[in-house]
Short mmCIF file of C-alpha atoms and ligand atoms in Angstrom, two decimals:
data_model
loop_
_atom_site.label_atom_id
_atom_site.label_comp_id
_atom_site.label_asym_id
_atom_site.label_seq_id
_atom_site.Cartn_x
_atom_site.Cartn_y
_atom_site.Cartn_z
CA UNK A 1 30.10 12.90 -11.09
CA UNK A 2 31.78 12.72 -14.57
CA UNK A 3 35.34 14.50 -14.26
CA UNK A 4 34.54 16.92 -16.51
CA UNK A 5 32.63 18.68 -14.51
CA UNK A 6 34.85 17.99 -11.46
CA UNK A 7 37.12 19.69 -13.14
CA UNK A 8 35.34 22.66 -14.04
CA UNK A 9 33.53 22.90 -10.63
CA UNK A 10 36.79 21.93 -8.34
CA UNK A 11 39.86 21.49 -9.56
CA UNK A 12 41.06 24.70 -8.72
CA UNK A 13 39.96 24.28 -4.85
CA UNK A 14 41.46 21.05 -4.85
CA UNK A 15 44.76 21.94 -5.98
CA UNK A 16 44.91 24.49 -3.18
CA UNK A 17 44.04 21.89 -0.81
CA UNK A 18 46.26 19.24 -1.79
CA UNK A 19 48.79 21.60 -2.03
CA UNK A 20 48.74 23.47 1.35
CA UNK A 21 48.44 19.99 2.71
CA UNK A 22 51.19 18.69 0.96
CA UNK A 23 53.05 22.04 1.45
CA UNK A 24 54.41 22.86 -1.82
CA UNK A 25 53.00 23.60 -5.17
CA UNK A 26 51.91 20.29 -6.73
CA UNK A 27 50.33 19.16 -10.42
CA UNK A 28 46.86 17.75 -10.07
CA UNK A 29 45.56 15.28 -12.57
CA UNK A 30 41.98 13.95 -12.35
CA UNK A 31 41.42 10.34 -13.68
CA UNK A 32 38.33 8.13 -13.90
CA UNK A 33 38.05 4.85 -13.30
CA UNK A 34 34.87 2.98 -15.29
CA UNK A 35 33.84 -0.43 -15.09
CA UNK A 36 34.19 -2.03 -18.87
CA UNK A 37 30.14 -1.67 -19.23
CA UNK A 38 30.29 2.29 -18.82
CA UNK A 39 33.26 2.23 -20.49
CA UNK A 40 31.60 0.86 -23.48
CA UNK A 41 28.26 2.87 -22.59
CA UNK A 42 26.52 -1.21 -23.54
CA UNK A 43 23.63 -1.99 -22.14
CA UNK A 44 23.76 -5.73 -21.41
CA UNK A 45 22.21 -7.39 -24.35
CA UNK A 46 18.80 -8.17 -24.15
CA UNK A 47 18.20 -4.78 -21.80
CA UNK A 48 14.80 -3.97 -21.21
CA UNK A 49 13.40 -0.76 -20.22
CA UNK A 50 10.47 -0.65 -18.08
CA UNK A 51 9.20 2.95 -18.20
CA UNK A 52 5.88 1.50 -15.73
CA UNK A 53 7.72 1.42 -13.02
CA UNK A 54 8.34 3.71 -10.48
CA UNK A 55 12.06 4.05 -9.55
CA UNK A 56 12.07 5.31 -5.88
CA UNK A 57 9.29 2.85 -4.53
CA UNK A 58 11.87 0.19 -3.75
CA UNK A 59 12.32 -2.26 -0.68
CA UNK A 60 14.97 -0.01 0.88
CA UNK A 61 12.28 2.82 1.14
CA UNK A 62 9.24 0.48 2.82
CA UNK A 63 9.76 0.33 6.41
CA UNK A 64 8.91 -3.27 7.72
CA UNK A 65 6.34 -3.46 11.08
CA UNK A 66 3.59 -5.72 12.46
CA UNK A 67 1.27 -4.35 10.05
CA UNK A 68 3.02 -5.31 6.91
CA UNK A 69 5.01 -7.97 7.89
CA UNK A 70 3.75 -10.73 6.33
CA UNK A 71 2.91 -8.78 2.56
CA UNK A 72 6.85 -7.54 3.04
CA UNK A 73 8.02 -10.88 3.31
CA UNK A 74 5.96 -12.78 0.82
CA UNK A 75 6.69 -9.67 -1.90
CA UNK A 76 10.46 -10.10 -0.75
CA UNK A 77 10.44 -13.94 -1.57
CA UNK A 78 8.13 -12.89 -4.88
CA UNK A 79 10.79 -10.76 -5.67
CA UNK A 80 13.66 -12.91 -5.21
CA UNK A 81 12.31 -16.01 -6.71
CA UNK A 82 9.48 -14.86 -9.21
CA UNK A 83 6.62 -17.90 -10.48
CA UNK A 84 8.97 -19.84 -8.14
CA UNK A 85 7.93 -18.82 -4.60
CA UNK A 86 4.04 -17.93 -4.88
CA UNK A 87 1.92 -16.92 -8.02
CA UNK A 88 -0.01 -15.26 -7.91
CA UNK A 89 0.80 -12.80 -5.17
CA UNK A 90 -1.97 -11.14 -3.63
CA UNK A 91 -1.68 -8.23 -1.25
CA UNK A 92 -5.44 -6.34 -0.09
CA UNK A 93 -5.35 -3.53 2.70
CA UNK A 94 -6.96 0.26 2.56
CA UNK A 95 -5.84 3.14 0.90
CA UNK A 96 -2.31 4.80 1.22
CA UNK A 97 -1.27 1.73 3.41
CA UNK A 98 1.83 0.79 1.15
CA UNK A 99 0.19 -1.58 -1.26
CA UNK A 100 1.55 0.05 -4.70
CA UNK A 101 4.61 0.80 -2.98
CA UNK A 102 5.61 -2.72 -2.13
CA UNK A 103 4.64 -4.28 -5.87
CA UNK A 104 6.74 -1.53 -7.60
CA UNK A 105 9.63 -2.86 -5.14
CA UNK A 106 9.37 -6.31 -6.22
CA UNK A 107 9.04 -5.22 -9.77
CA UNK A 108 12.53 -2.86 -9.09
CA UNK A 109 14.28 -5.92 -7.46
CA UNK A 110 13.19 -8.49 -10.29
CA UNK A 111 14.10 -5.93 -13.31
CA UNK A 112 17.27 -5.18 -11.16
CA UNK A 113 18.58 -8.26 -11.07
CA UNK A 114 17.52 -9.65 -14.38
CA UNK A 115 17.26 -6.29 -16.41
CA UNK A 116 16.40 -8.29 -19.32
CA UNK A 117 12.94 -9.35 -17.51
CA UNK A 118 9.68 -7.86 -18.67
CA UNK A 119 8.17 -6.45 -15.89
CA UNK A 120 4.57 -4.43 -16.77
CA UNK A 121 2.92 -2.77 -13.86
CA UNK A 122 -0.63 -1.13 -14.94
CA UNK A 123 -3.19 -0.41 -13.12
CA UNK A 124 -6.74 -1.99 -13.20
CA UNK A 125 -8.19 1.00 -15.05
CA UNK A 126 -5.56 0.82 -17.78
CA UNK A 127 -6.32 -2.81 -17.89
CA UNK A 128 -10.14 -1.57 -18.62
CA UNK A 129 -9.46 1.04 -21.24
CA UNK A 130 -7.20 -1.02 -22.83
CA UNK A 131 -9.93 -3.94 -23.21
CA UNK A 132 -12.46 -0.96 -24.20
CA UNK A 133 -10.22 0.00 -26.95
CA UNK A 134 -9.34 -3.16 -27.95
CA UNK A 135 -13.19 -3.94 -28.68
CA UNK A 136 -13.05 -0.63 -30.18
CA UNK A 137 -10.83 -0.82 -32.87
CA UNK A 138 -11.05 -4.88 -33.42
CA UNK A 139 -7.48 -5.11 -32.63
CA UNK A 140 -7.09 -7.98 -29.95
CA UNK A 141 -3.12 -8.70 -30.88
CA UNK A 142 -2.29 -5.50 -29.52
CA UNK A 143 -3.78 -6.46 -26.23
CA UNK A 144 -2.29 -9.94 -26.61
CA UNK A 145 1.25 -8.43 -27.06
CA UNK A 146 1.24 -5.79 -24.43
CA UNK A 147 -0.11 -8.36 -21.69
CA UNK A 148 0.47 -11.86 -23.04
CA UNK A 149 4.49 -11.86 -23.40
CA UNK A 150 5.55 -9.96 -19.68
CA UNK A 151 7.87 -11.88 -17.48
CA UNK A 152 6.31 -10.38 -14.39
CA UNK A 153 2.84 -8.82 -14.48
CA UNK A 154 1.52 -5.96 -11.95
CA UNK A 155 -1.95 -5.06 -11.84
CA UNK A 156 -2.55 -2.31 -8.98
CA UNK A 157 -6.66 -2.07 -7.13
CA UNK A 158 -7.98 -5.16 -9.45
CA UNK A 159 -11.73 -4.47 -7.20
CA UNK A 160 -12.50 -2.22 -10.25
CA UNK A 161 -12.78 -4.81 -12.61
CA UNK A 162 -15.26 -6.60 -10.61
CA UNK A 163 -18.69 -6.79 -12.69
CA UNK A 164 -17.11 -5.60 -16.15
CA UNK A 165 -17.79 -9.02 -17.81
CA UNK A 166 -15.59 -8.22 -21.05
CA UNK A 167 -12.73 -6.93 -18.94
CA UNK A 168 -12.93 -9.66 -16.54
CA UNK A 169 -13.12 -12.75 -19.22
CA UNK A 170 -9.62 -11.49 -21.01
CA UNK A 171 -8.61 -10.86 -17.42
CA UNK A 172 -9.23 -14.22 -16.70
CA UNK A 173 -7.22 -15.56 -20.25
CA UNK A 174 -4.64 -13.14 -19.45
CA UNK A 175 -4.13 -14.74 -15.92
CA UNK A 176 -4.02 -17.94 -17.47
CA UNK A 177 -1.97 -17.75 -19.73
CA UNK A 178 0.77 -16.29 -17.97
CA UNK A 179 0.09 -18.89 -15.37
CA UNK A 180 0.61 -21.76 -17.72
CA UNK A 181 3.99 -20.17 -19.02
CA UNK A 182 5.52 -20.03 -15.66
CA UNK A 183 5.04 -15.90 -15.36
CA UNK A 184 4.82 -14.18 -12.25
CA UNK A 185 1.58 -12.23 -11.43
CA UNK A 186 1.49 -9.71 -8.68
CA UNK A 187 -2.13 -8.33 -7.72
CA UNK A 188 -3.45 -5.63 -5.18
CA UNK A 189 -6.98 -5.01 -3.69
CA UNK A 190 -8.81 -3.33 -1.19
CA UNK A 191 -10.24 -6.31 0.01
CA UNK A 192 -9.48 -9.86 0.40
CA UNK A 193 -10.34 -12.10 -3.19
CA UNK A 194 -13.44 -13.09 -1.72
CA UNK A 195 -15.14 -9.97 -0.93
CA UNK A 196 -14.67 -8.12 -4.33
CA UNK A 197 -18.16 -7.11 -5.18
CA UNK A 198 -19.28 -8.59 -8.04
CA UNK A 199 -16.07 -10.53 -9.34
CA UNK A 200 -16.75 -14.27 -11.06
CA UNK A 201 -15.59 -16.95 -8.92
CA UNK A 202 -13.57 -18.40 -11.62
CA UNK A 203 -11.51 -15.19 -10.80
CA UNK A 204 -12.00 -15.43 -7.02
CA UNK A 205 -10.81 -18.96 -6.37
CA UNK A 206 -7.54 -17.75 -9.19
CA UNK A 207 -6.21 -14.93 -7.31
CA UNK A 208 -6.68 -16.87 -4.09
CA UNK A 209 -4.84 -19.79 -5.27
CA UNK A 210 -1.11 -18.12 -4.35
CA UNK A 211 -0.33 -16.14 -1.90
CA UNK A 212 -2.90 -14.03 -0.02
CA UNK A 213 -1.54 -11.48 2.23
CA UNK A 214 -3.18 -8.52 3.74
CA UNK A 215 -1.97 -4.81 5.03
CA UNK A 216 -2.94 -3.26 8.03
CA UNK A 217 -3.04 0.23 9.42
CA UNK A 218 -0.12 0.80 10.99
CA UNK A 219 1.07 0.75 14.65
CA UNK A 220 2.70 3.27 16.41
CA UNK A 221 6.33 2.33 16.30
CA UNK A 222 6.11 1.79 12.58
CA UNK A 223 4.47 5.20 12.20
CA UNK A 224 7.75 6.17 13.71
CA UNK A 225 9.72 4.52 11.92
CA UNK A 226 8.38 5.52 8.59
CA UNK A 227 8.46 9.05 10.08
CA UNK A 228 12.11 8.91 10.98
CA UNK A 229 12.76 7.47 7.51
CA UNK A 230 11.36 9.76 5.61
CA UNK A 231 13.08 12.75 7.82
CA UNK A 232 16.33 10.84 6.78
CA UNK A 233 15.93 10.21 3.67
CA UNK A 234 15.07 13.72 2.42
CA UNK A 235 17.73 15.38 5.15
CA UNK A 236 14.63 17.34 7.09
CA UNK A 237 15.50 19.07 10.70
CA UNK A 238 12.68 17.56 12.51
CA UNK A 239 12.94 16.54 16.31
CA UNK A 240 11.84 13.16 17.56
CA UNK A 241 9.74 14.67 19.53
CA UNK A 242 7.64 16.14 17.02
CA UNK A 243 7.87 12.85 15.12
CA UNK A 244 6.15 11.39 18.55
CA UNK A 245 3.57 13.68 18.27
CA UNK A 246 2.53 13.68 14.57
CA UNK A 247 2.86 9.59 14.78
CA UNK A 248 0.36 9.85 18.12
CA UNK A 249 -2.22 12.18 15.98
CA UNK A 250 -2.28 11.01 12.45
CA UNK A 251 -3.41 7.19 12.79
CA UNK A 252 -5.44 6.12 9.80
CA UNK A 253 -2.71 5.61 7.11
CA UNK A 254 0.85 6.40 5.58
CA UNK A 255 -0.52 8.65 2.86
CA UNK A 256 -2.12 10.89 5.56
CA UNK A 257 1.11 10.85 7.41
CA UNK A 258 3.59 11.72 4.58
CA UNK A 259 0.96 14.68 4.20
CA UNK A 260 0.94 16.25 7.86
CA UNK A 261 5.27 16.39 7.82
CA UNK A 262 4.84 17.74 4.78
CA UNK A 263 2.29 20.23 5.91
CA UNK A 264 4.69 21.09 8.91
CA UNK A 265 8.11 21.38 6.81
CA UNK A 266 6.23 23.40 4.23
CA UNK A 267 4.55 25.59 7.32
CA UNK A 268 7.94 25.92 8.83
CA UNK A 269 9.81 27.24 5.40
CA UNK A 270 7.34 29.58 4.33
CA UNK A 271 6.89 31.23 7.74
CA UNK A 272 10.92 31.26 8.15
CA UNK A 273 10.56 29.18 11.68
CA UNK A 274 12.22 26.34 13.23
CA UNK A 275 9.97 23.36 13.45
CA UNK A 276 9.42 23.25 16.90
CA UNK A 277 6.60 21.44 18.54
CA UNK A 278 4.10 24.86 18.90
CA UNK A 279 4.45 24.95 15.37
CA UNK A 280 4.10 21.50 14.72
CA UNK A 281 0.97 21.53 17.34
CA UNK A 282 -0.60 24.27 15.08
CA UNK A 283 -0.11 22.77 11.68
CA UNK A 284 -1.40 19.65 13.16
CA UNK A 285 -4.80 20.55 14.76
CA UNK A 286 -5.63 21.85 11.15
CA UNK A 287 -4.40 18.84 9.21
CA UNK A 288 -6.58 16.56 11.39
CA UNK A 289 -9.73 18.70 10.83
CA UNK A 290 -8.99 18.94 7.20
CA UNK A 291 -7.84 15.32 6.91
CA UNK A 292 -11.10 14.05 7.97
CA UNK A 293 -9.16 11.77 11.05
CA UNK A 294 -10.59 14.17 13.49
CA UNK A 295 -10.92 11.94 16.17
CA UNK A 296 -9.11 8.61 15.59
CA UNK A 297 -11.32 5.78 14.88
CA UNK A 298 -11.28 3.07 17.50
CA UNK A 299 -13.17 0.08 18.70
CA UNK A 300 -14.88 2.32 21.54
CA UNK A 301 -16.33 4.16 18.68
CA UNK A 302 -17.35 2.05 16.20
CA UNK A 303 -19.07 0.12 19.26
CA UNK A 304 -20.98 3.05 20.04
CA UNK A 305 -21.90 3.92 16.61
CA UNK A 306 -23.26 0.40 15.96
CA UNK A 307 -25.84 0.57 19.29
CA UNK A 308 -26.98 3.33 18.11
CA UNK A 309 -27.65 1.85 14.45
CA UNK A 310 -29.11 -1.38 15.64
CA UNK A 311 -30.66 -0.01 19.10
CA UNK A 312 -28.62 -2.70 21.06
CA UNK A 313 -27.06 -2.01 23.98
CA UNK A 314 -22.89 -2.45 24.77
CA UNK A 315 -24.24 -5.26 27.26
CA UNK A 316 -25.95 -6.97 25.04
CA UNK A 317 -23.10 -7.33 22.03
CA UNK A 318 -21.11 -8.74 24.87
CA UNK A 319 -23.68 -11.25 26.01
CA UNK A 320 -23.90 -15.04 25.07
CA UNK A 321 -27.02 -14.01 22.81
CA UNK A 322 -27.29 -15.06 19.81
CA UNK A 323 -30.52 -14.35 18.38
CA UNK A 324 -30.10 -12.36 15.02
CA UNK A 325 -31.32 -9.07 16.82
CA UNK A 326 -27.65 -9.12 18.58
CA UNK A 327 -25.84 -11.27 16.92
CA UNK A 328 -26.20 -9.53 13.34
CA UNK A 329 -24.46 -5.91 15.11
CA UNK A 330 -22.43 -8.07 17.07
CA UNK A 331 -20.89 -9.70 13.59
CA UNK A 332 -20.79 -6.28 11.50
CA UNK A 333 -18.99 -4.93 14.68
CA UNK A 334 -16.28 -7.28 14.31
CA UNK A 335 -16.18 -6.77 10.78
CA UNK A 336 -15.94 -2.84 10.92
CA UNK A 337 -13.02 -3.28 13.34
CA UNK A 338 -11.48 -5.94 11.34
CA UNK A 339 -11.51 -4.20 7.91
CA UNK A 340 -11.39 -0.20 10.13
CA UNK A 341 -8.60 -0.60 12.03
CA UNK A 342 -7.03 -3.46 10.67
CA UNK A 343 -7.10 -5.18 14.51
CA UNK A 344 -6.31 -8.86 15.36
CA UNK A 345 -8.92 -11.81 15.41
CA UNK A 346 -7.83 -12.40 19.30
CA UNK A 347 -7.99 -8.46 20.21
CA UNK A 348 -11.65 -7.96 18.78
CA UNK A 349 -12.92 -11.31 20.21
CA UNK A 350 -11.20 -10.30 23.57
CA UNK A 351 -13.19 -6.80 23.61
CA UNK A 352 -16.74 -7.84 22.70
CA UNK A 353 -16.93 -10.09 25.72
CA UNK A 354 -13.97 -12.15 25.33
CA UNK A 355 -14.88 -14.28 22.60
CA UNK A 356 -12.48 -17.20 20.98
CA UNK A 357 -11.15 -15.82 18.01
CA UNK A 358 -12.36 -17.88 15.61
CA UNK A 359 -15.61 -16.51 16.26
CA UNK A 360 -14.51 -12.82 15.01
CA UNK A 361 -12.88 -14.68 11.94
CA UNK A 362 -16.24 -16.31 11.28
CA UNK A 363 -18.31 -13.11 11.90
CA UNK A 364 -15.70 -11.30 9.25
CA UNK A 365 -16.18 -13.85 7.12
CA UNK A 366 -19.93 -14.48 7.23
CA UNK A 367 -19.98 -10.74 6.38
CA UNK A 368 -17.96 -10.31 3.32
CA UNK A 369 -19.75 -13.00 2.03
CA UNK A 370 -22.80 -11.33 2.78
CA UNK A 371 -21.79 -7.96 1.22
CA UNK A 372 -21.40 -9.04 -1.97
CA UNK A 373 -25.32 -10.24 -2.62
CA UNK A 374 -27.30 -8.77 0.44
CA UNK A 375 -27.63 -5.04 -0.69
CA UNK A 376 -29.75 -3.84 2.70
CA UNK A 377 -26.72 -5.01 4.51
CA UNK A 378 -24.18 -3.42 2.30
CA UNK A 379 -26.26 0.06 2.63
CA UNK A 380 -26.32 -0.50 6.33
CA UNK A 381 -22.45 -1.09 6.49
CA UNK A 382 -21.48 1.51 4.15
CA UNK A 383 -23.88 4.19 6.22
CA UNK A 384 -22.04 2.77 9.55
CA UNK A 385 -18.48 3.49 7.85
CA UNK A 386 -19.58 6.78 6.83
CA UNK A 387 -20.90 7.72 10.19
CA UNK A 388 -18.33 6.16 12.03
CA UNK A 389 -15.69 8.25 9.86
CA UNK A 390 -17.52 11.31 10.43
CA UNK A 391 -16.42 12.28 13.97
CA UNK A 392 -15.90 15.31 15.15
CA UNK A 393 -16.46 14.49 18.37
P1 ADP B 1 -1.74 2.22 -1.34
O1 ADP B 1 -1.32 1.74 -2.69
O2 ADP B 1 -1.91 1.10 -0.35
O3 ADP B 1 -2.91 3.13 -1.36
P2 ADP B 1 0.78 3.63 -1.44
O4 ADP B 1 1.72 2.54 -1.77
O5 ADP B 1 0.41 4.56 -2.52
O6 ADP B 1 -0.53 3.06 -0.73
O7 ADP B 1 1.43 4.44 -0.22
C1 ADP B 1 1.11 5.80 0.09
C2 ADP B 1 2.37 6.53 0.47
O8 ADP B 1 2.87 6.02 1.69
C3 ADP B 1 3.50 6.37 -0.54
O9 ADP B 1 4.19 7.58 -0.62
C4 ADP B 1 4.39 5.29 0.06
O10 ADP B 1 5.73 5.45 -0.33
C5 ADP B 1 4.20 5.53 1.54
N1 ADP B 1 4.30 4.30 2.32
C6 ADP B 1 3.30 3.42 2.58
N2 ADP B 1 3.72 2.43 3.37
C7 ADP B 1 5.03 2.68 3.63
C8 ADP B 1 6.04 2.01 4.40
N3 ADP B 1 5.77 0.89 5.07
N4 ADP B 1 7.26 2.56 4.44
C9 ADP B 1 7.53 3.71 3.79
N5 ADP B 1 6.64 4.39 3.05
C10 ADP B 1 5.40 3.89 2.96
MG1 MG B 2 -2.27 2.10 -4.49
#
């Protein structure tokens, strides 16, 4: 706070205080002490401003857990050594799991501690429009200049450039050429590289060629933790026990979970009531319905809901069989509680008859590959997810 306006708001109540202590009538004076920059209100030379990203997603704010261990330490070590460590970093995971969160915190740390660094963070659909307009209007140098001369470039959900030939070719210079001038490039996706639908493998075998790192659902003790530090961080009077029971409920991902404390602080101000855990029960049961978790997705379910797809019994995907009439459920199985839930190779192999887990890696593989020509299959799979999702019990 400037001392201007410590002056205006307290000086008064401070010379009272000081003075009582003190116990006689005393002068105040109020002095600031600036560091030479302030003082000077410079900028360091060569400052750049970069108005794409967003200040509060930083490193401090993402709580670390099992699910996003590995993405948090290879955007940490992106962060602290950019086109040094691993370029191009690639994180892939579901929606609201943290993925645009973590790349504007490694685009915070970099401009933080080089605030002359370019850092651009777009995301894939500006990428598109951009390329539309640039056909438009004839004007490539504008594109060149706005993607061409970054220090760092960010380019959030990339699946959506997957079949757009025009967008993917200057995609694929772009890359390039900030590749060649030792630039860091930071990408997010739904999936893994391999299983965007309809991407060139030119760009495929690219973005694999760094890091790849992936983001899973989160566990229960990080779902408290991100509860707690939330509740911190924005001073909210919440109990731990509700936090146990909103963290036991809301499973599928963080964005959900931001959403039902909000739903119960908001509940709990309008209504004038403590947040106790009635009230938190109530607000709950509704955001669940609403929220479309309903009943939490597990493997239990998305076994049954594949017998009843393929008319194969629970025996049988646990069998040694392996002709295709139980081997193909058996494989999307894996897959749905792979890229679902997010589970480990060893914990799906170990339910669907204690299998090795390179068999579920080769089953989720064998899939994705699949996916991207073999439209039956990726009707069948997107019917199961929809079905599977749908479950109100
Ligand atoms: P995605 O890009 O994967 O869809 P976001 O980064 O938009 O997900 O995250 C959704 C919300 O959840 C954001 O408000 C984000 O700050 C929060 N969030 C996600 N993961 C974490 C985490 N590990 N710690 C703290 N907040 C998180
Ligand atoms: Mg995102």
């Amino acid at each position: 706070m400037l001392v201007s306006s410590l002056h205006n708001i307290y000086f008064d109540m401070i010379t009272r205080a000081v003075s009582q202590a003190a116990g006689a009538e005393l002068t105040i004076r109020l002095t600031e002490e600036s560091s030479g920059e302030e003082e000077s209100g410079r900028l360091p030379e060569g400052y750049r401003e970069c108005p794409s990203l967003i200040k509060r997603y930083t490193f401090d704010t993402f709580v670390m857990g099992e699910s996003n261990r590995f993405a948090y330490a290879g955007a940490m070590a992106v962060a602290k050594a950019p086109a040094v460590a691993y370029n191009p970093l690639y994180i892939h995971g579901g929606v609201g799991l943290g993925k645009t969160h973590l790349i504007h915190a490694i685009g915070n740390y970099i401009h933080a501690s080089n605030p002359c660094a370019k850092v651009l963070y777009v995301s894939s659909e500006t990428f598109i429009t951009d390329v539309i307009t640039s056909i438009g209007t004839n004007n490539r140098e504008q594109l060149r200049d706005k993607y061409r001369t970054v220090d760092v470039l960010i380019i959030d959900d990339i699946q959506f450039i997957g079949g757009k030939q025009a967008t993917e070719t200057e995609f694929f210079n772009v890359f390039n050429a900030l590749r060649d001038a030792n630039k860091q490039i930071i990408i997010t996706s739904d999936t893994a590289p391999s299983a965007i639908p309809l991407l060139s493998e030119r760009l495929k075998t690219r973005f694999g060629c760094g890091l790849v790192a992936d983001i899973q659902a989160p566990d229960f003790e990080t779902r408290v933790a991100i509860l707690r530090s939330r509740i911190q961080q924005d001073n909210l009077d919440v109990d731990e026990d509700v936090i146990q029971l909103i963290a036991e409920h809301v499973t599928g991902n963080v964005r959900s979970l931001e959403g039902c404390l909000n739903s119960i602080v908001a509940y709990s101000d309008f209504t004038n009531k403590p947040v106790t855990m009635e009230l938190a029960g109530n607000v709950l049961k509704d955001f669940v319905d609403k929220d479309g978790s309903k009943r939490p997705v597990t493997m239990e379910r998305i076994r049954q809901v594949i017998c009843d797809y393929y008319n194969v019994t629970v025996d049988e995907l646990e069998s040694e069989r392996r002709d295709q009439r139980i081997a193909k459920p058996r494989q999307v199985a894996m897959y749905l509680s792979r890229s679902m839930l997010g589970l480990s190779h060893p914990a799906i192999g170990e339910f669907y008859g204690n299998r090795h887990y390179s068999t579920v890696m080769h089953a989720c593989e064998q899939i994705e590959k699949k996916l991207n020509t073999d439209k039956v299959l990726k009707n069948s799979v997107d019917d199961l997810i929809d079905t599977i999702n749908n479950n109100n019990g």
